[in-house]
Short mmCIF file of N, CA and C in Angstrom, two decimals:
data_model
loop_
_atom_site.label_atom_id
_atom_site.label_comp_id
_atom_site.label_asym_id
_atom_site.label_seq_id
_atom_site.Cartn_x
_atom_site.Cartn_y
_atom_site.Cartn_z
N MET T 1 -124.29 16.91 1.56
CA MET T 1 -125.30 15.98 1.97
C MET T 1 -125.81 15.82 3.45
N SER T 2 -127.18 16.13 3.56
CA SER T 2 -127.44 15.57 4.51
C SER T 2 -127.44 14.22 5.14
N LYS T 3 -127.86 14.01 6.52
CA LYS T 3 -127.89 12.25 7.10
C LYS T 3 -129.02 11.78 6.31
N SER T 4 -130.26 12.52 6.12
CA SER T 4 -131.06 11.77 5.73
C SER T 4 -131.25 11.43 4.62
N GLU T 5 -130.60 12.28 3.52
CA GLU T 5 -130.44 12.29 2.21
C GLU T 5 -129.35 11.11 2.05
N PHE T 6 -128.26 10.88 2.86
CA PHE T 6 -127.18 9.78 2.48
C PHE T 6 -127.93 8.43 3.00
N GLU T 7 -128.47 8.26 4.22
CA GLU T 7 -129.40 7.06 4.57
C GLU T 7 -130.37 6.71 3.59
N GLU T 8 -131.11 7.80 2.76
CA GLU T 8 -131.92 7.40 1.46
C GLU T 8 -131.00 6.54 0.44
N LEU T 9 -130.25 6.90 0.27
CA LEU T 9 -128.67 6.24 -0.71
C LEU T 9 -128.83 4.87 -0.08
N VAL T 10 -128.65 4.64 0.99
CA VAL T 10 -128.40 3.27 1.85
C VAL T 10 -129.48 2.38 1.53
N GLY T 11 -130.77 2.97 1.68
CA GLY T 11 -131.75 2.27 1.75
C GLY T 11 -132.24 2.07 -0.09
N GLU T 12 -131.84 2.62 -0.67
CA GLU T 12 -132.04 2.34 -2.21
C GLU T 12 -131.25 0.92 -2.66
N VAL T 13 -129.75 1.06 -2.01
CA VAL T 13 -129.11 -0.06 -2.43
C VAL T 13 -129.78 -1.08 -1.61
N LEU T 14 -130.29 -0.95 -0.24
CA LEU T 14 -130.86 -2.37 0.00
C LEU T 14 -132.17 -2.83 -0.64
N VAL T 15 -132.91 -2.00 -1.03
CA VAL T 15 -134.54 -2.35 -1.79
C VAL T 15 -133.77 -2.64 -3.12
N SER T 16 -132.78 -2.60 -3.74
CA SER T 16 -132.51 -2.87 -5.15
C SER T 16 -131.86 -4.40 -4.85
N LEU T 17 -131.79 -5.01 -3.65
CA LEU T 17 -130.90 -6.31 -3.84
C LEU T 17 -132.07 -7.30 -4.30
N PRO T 18 -131.94 -8.48 -4.80
CA PRO T 18 -132.33 -9.34 -5.54
C PRO T 18 -133.12 -9.74 -4.09
N GLN T 19 -134.54 -10.19 -4.57
CA GLN T 19 -135.36 -10.57 -3.39
C GLN T 19 -135.06 -12.13 -2.88
N GLU T 20 -134.22 -12.73 -3.55
CA GLU T 20 -133.54 -13.96 -2.55
C GLU T 20 -132.46 -13.35 -1.44
N PHE T 21 -131.51 -12.29 -1.81
CA PHE T 21 -130.99 -11.95 -1.00
C PHE T 21 -131.90 -11.16 0.47
N GLN T 22 -132.53 -10.35 0.06
CA GLN T 22 -133.38 -9.72 1.14
C GLN T 22 -134.33 -10.45 1.87
N GLU T 23 -134.56 -11.71 1.53
CA GLU T 23 -135.33 -12.65 2.15
C GLU T 23 -134.55 -13.17 3.37
N LYS T 24 -133.22 -13.52 2.84
CA LYS T 24 -132.18 -14.28 3.86
C LYS T 24 -131.61 -13.00 4.76
N LEU T 25 -131.66 -11.90 4.70
CA LEU T 25 -131.28 -11.03 5.64
C LEU T 25 -131.87 -10.83 6.90
N ASP T 26 -131.53 -11.57 7.92
CA ASP T 26 -132.22 -11.85 9.25
C ASP T 26 -131.38 -11.23 10.54
N ASN T 27 -132.11 -10.81 11.20
CA ASN T 27 -131.39 -9.98 12.53
C ASN T 27 -130.29 -9.39 11.91
N VAL T 28 -130.52 -8.68 11.49
CA VAL T 28 -129.30 -7.49 11.09
C VAL T 28 -129.96 -5.94 10.65
N VAL T 29 -129.21 -4.82 11.39
CA VAL T 29 -129.79 -4.13 11.18
C VAL T 29 -128.61 -3.04 10.42
N VAL T 30 -129.20 -1.90 9.37
CA VAL T 30 -128.05 -1.11 8.74
C VAL T 30 -128.42 0.01 9.11
N THR T 31 -127.29 0.96 9.37
CA THR T 31 -127.27 2.46 10.25
C THR T 31 -126.42 2.93 9.31
N VAL T 32 -126.53 4.52 9.75
CA VAL T 32 -125.24 5.16 9.00
C VAL T 32 -124.89 6.46 10.41
N GLU T 33 -123.56 6.09 10.21
CA GLU T 33 -122.84 7.21 11.22
C GLU T 33 -121.93 8.18 10.51
N ASP T 34 -121.15 9.04 11.12
CA ASP T 34 -120.64 9.88 10.32
C ASP T 34 -119.28 9.22 10.45
N TRP T 35 -118.68 8.70 11.55
CA TRP T 35 -117.19 8.68 11.37
C TRP T 35 -117.44 7.19 12.19
N PRO T 36 -116.34 6.26 11.97
CA PRO T 36 -116.24 5.13 12.96
C PRO T 36 -115.83 5.67 14.14
N THR T 37 -115.84 4.97 15.40
CA THR T 37 -115.81 5.18 16.62
C THR T 37 -114.04 4.53 16.69
N LEU T 38 -113.53 5.29 17.85
CA LEU T 38 -112.02 4.84 18.13
C LEU T 38 -112.39 3.68 18.62
N VAL T 39 -113.24 2.80 19.36
CA VAL T 39 -113.48 1.65 19.58
C VAL T 39 -113.28 0.87 18.21
N GLN T 40 -114.12 1.16 17.43
CA GLN T 40 -114.30 0.42 16.20
C GLN T 40 -112.73 0.19 15.41
N ILE T 41 -111.94 1.25 15.41
CA ILE T 41 -110.96 1.63 14.93
C ILE T 41 -109.87 0.55 15.42
N THR T 42 -109.69 0.51 16.73
CA THR T 42 -108.77 0.09 17.68
C THR T 42 -109.02 -1.63 17.47
N LYS T 43 -110.20 -1.70 17.52
CA LYS T 43 -110.76 -3.66 17.65
C LYS T 43 -110.12 -3.86 16.15
N LEU T 44 -110.62 -3.30 15.29
CA LEU T 44 -110.20 -3.71 14.03
C LEU T 44 -108.61 -3.64 13.54
N ARG T 45 -107.87 -2.98 14.79
CA ARG T 45 -106.64 -2.49 14.38
C ARG T 45 -106.40 -1.72 12.74
N ILE T 46 -107.19 -0.87 12.71
CA ILE T 46 -106.81 -0.23 11.43
C ILE T 46 -105.67 0.68 11.49
N PRO T 47 -104.71 0.45 10.51
CA PRO T 47 -103.92 0.98 10.43
C PRO T 47 -104.04 2.89 9.93
N HIS T 48 -103.04 3.64 10.44
CA HIS T 48 -103.23 5.21 9.94
C HIS T 48 -102.90 5.11 8.66
N GLY T 49 -104.00 6.01 8.22
CA GLY T 49 -104.24 6.26 6.81
C GLY T 49 -104.85 5.62 6.27
N VAL T 50 -105.71 4.57 6.70
CA VAL T 50 -106.46 3.57 6.09
C VAL T 50 -108.00 4.09 6.38
N THR T 51 -108.96 4.16 5.31
CA THR T 51 -110.11 4.66 5.71
C THR T 51 -111.18 3.79 5.82
N LEU T 52 -111.85 3.66 6.54
CA LEU T 52 -112.99 2.54 6.75
C LEU T 52 -114.33 3.31 6.16
N PHE T 53 -114.52 2.80 4.92
CA PHE T 53 -116.30 3.16 4.90
C PHE T 53 -117.59 2.23 5.25
N GLY T 54 -117.39 1.39 5.93
CA GLY T 54 -118.01 0.52 6.09
C GLY T 54 -117.84 -0.73 7.30
N LEU T 55 -118.83 -1.18 7.66
CA LEU T 55 -118.31 -2.21 8.93
C LEU T 55 -119.51 -3.31 9.45
N TYR T 56 -119.10 -4.41 9.43
CA TYR T 56 -119.98 -5.41 9.59
C TYR T 56 -119.66 -5.99 11.26
N GLU T 57 -120.61 -5.79 12.31
CA GLU T 57 -120.38 -6.12 13.36
C GLU T 57 -121.50 -7.79 13.55
N GLY T 58 -121.04 -8.70 13.99
CA GLY T 58 -122.05 -9.92 14.31
C GLY T 58 -121.18 -11.21 13.73
N ILE T 59 -122.24 -12.34 13.97
CA ILE T 59 -121.85 -13.37 13.37
C ILE T 59 -122.15 -13.97 12.30
N PRO T 60 -121.36 -13.98 11.30
CA PRO T 60 -121.77 -14.18 9.84
C PRO T 60 -122.75 -15.41 10.16
N LYS T 61 -123.95 -15.34 8.89
CA LYS T 61 -125.09 -16.35 8.96
C LYS T 61 -124.41 -17.48 8.66
N THR T 62 -123.37 -17.69 8.13
CA THR T 62 -123.06 -19.07 7.48
C THR T 62 -122.22 -19.89 9.04
N GLN T 63 -122.13 -19.15 10.11
CA GLN T 63 -121.28 -19.58 11.21
C GLN T 63 -122.59 -19.74 11.99
N ARG T 64 -123.68 -19.41 12.10
CA ARG T 64 -124.90 -19.37 13.19
C ARG T 64 -125.18 -20.73 13.60
N THR T 65 -125.70 -20.95 14.99
CA THR T 65 -126.35 -22.20 15.19
C THR T 65 -127.01 -21.20 16.41
N ASN T 66 -128.14 -21.85 16.96
CA ASN T 66 -128.85 -21.51 17.61
C ASN T 66 -129.08 -19.87 17.90
N TYR T 67 -129.33 -19.21 16.60
CA TYR T 67 -129.16 -18.05 17.08
C TYR T 67 -130.57 -17.16 16.85
N HIS T 68 -131.01 -17.09 18.44
CA HIS T 68 -132.30 -16.80 18.75
C HIS T 68 -132.05 -15.67 19.77
N PHE T 69 -132.90 -15.02 19.84
CA PHE T 69 -133.19 -14.17 21.09
C PHE T 69 -131.82 -13.23 21.64
N VAL T 70 -130.98 -13.06 20.25
CA VAL T 70 -129.62 -12.23 20.76
C VAL T 70 -129.96 -10.75 20.21
N PRO T 71 -129.18 -9.97 20.69
CA PRO T 71 -129.24 -8.67 19.44
C PRO T 71 -128.86 -8.61 18.23
N PRO T 72 -129.31 -7.58 17.49
CA PRO T 72 -129.11 -7.99 15.84
C PRO T 72 -127.99 -7.49 15.58
N ASP T 73 -127.06 -8.15 14.54
CA ASP T 73 -125.93 -8.19 13.76
C ASP T 73 -126.22 -6.48 13.35
N ARG T 74 -125.00 -5.84 12.71
CA ARG T 74 -125.17 -4.47 12.69
C ARG T 74 -123.95 -4.09 11.78
N ILE T 75 -124.71 -3.47 10.60
CA ILE T 75 -123.88 -3.15 9.45
C ILE T 75 -124.06 -1.44 9.58
N THR T 76 -122.70 -0.83 9.51
CA THR T 76 -122.48 0.55 9.88
C THR T 76 -121.72 1.26 8.11
N ILE T 77 -122.69 2.42 8.02
CA ILE T 77 -121.83 2.94 6.73
C ILE T 77 -121.48 4.12 7.13
N PHE T 78 -120.04 4.70 7.01
CA PHE T 78 -119.62 5.61 7.40
C PHE T 78 -120.05 6.52 6.48
N GLN T 79 -120.52 7.77 6.74
CA GLN T 79 -120.67 8.91 5.67
C GLN T 79 -119.52 9.82 5.45
N LYS T 80 -119.11 10.63 6.15
CA LYS T 80 -118.09 11.38 6.20
C LYS T 80 -116.64 10.80 5.50
N PRO T 81 -116.67 9.69 5.80
CA PRO T 81 -115.06 8.90 4.85
C PRO T 81 -115.51 8.93 3.56
N ILE T 82 -116.79 8.56 3.21
CA ILE T 82 -117.31 8.40 1.78
C ILE T 82 -117.17 9.72 0.93
N GLU T 83 -117.64 10.68 1.66
CA GLU T 83 -117.95 11.77 1.22
C GLU T 83 -116.72 12.61 0.85
N TRP T 84 -115.81 12.37 1.64
CA TRP T 84 -114.24 12.84 1.78
C TRP T 84 -113.60 12.46 0.63
N PHE T 85 -113.92 10.93 0.08
CA PHE T 85 -112.95 10.60 -0.78
C PHE T 85 -113.98 10.46 -2.27
N ARG T 86 -114.86 10.63 -2.33
CA ARG T 86 -116.17 10.54 -3.14
C ARG T 86 -116.78 11.52 -3.72
N ARG T 87 -116.35 13.25 -3.98
CA ARG T 87 -117.00 14.56 -3.91
C ARG T 87 -118.05 14.53 -4.71
N ASP T 88 -118.36 13.92 -6.04
CA ASP T 88 -119.78 14.25 -6.86
C ASP T 88 -120.61 13.35 -6.54
N LEU T 89 -121.89 13.59 -6.65
CA LEU T 89 -123.23 12.60 -6.18
C LEU T 89 -122.77 11.18 -6.94
N GLU T 90 -122.50 11.29 -8.22
CA GLU T 90 -122.75 9.82 -8.87
C GLU T 90 -121.76 9.04 -8.19
N SER T 91 -120.54 9.49 -7.77
CA SER T 91 -119.35 8.67 -7.24
C SER T 91 -119.46 8.21 -5.71
N ILE T 92 -120.30 9.30 -5.20
CA ILE T 92 -120.91 8.88 -4.10
C ILE T 92 -121.87 8.01 -3.89
N LYS T 93 -123.03 7.64 -4.73
CA LYS T 93 -123.57 6.33 -4.81
C LYS T 93 -123.10 5.73 -5.21
N ALA T 94 -122.25 5.16 -6.25
CA ALA T 94 -121.47 4.16 -6.30
C ALA T 94 -120.47 3.91 -5.35
N GLN T 95 -120.04 4.76 -4.25
CA GLN T 95 -119.11 3.93 -3.23
C GLN T 95 -120.12 3.59 -2.27
N VAL T 96 -120.97 4.47 -1.86
CA VAL T 96 -122.27 3.52 -0.98
C VAL T 96 -122.98 2.48 -1.07
N ARG T 97 -123.10 2.30 -2.97
CA ARG T 97 -123.40 0.51 -3.42
C ARG T 97 -122.43 -0.48 -3.20
N GLN T 98 -121.44 0.10 -3.33
CA GLN T 98 -120.31 -0.94 -2.86
C GLN T 98 -119.93 -1.45 -1.84
N THR T 99 -119.94 -0.29 -0.91
CA THR T 99 -119.63 -0.35 0.83
C THR T 99 -120.72 -1.29 1.31
N VAL T 100 -122.18 -0.94 0.88
CA VAL T 100 -123.35 -1.94 1.36
C VAL T 100 -123.26 -3.24 0.97
N LEU T 101 -123.07 -3.67 -0.29
CA LEU T 101 -122.91 -4.81 -0.90
C LEU T 101 -121.67 -5.31 -0.37
N HIS T 102 -120.45 -4.73 0.02
CA HIS T 102 -119.37 -5.24 0.70
C HIS T 102 -119.84 -6.11 2.16
N GLU T 103 -120.43 -5.03 3.33
CA GLU T 103 -120.75 -5.69 4.28
C GLU T 103 -121.49 -6.68 4.29
N ILE T 104 -122.66 -6.62 3.47
CA ILE T 104 -123.56 -7.62 3.39
C ILE T 104 -122.80 -8.78 2.97
N GLY T 105 -122.01 -8.87 1.95
CA GLY T 105 -120.80 -10.02 1.80
C GLY T 105 -120.51 -10.73 3.10
N HIS T 106 -119.96 -9.65 3.75
CA HIS T 106 -119.52 -10.24 5.39
C HIS T 106 -120.60 -10.82 5.99
N TYR T 107 -121.86 -10.18 5.90
CA TYR T 107 -122.67 -10.68 6.72
C TYR T 107 -123.27 -12.21 6.19
N PHE T 108 -122.79 -12.52 4.96
CA PHE T 108 -123.37 -13.68 4.50
C PHE T 108 -122.03 -14.93 4.33
N GLY T 109 -121.05 -14.18 5.05
CA GLY T 109 -119.58 -14.99 5.47
C GLY T 109 -118.69 -14.95 4.40
N LEU T 110 -118.80 -14.14 3.61
CA LEU T 110 -117.49 -14.07 2.58
C LEU T 110 -116.23 -13.16 3.37
N SER T 111 -115.31 -13.58 3.16
CA SER T 111 -114.01 -13.00 3.89
C SER T 111 -113.80 -11.54 2.86
N GLU T 112 -112.81 -11.04 3.44
CA GLU T 112 -112.12 -9.99 3.18
C GLU T 112 -111.66 -10.01 1.68
N GLU T 113 -110.82 -10.83 1.41
CA GLU T 113 -109.98 -11.53 0.79
C GLU T 113 -110.77 -11.93 -0.66
N LYS T 114 -111.84 -12.70 -0.18
CA LYS T 114 -112.74 -13.09 -1.35
C LYS T 114 -113.49 -12.10 -1.71
N LEU T 115 -113.97 -11.02 -0.73
CA LEU T 115 -114.20 -9.78 -1.76
C LEU T 115 -113.71 -8.95 -2.34
N THR T 116 -112.72 -8.83 -2.21
CA THR T 116 -111.37 -8.27 -2.93
C THR T 116 -111.37 -8.82 -3.89
N LYS T 117 -111.16 -9.78 -4.19
CA LYS T 117 -110.62 -10.52 -5.46
C LYS T 117 -111.94 -10.62 -6.14
N THR T 118 -113.42 -10.54 -5.93
CA THR T 118 -114.40 -11.01 -6.48
C THR T 118 -114.93 -9.49 -6.95
N GLY T 119 -114.43 -8.39 -6.70
CA GLY T 119 -115.16 -7.43 -6.57
C GLY T 119 -116.25 -7.13 -5.91
N GLY T 120 -116.84 -7.86 -5.07
CA GLY T 120 -118.10 -7.61 -4.14
C GLY T 120 -119.03 -8.80 -4.27
N LEU T 121 -120.37 -8.37 -3.81
CA LEU T 121 -121.09 -9.37 -3.38
C LEU T 121 -121.57 -9.57 -4.75
N PHE T 122 -122.03 -8.75 -6.02
CA PHE T 122 -122.57 -9.21 -7.18
C PHE T 122 -121.34 -8.50 -8.14
#
């Protein structure tokens, strides 16, 4: 799958968000990269053998005060790990949706434990 086709899948998830969530996304950019960087993996202390499909970097909306004139928070979706583990188009689409919603959950202040326990944002 080309990068632009993958980015389109991510965009479809974003435009499918309920309006009340779309309106609350502020000062955050969603990007697609092939793989996580060594810096990202090291910073998160990702153990060997664990795969990262997405990453939220920033200050969760629930913890922001005087959050003006700062660079945007960043949600990165990693294309190659998703394609590696989800071989067919429908599985890739489902994983992209789950990953985007998971990272948006972090943006809204939900912990890894809560997102895992509830199965995601929606």
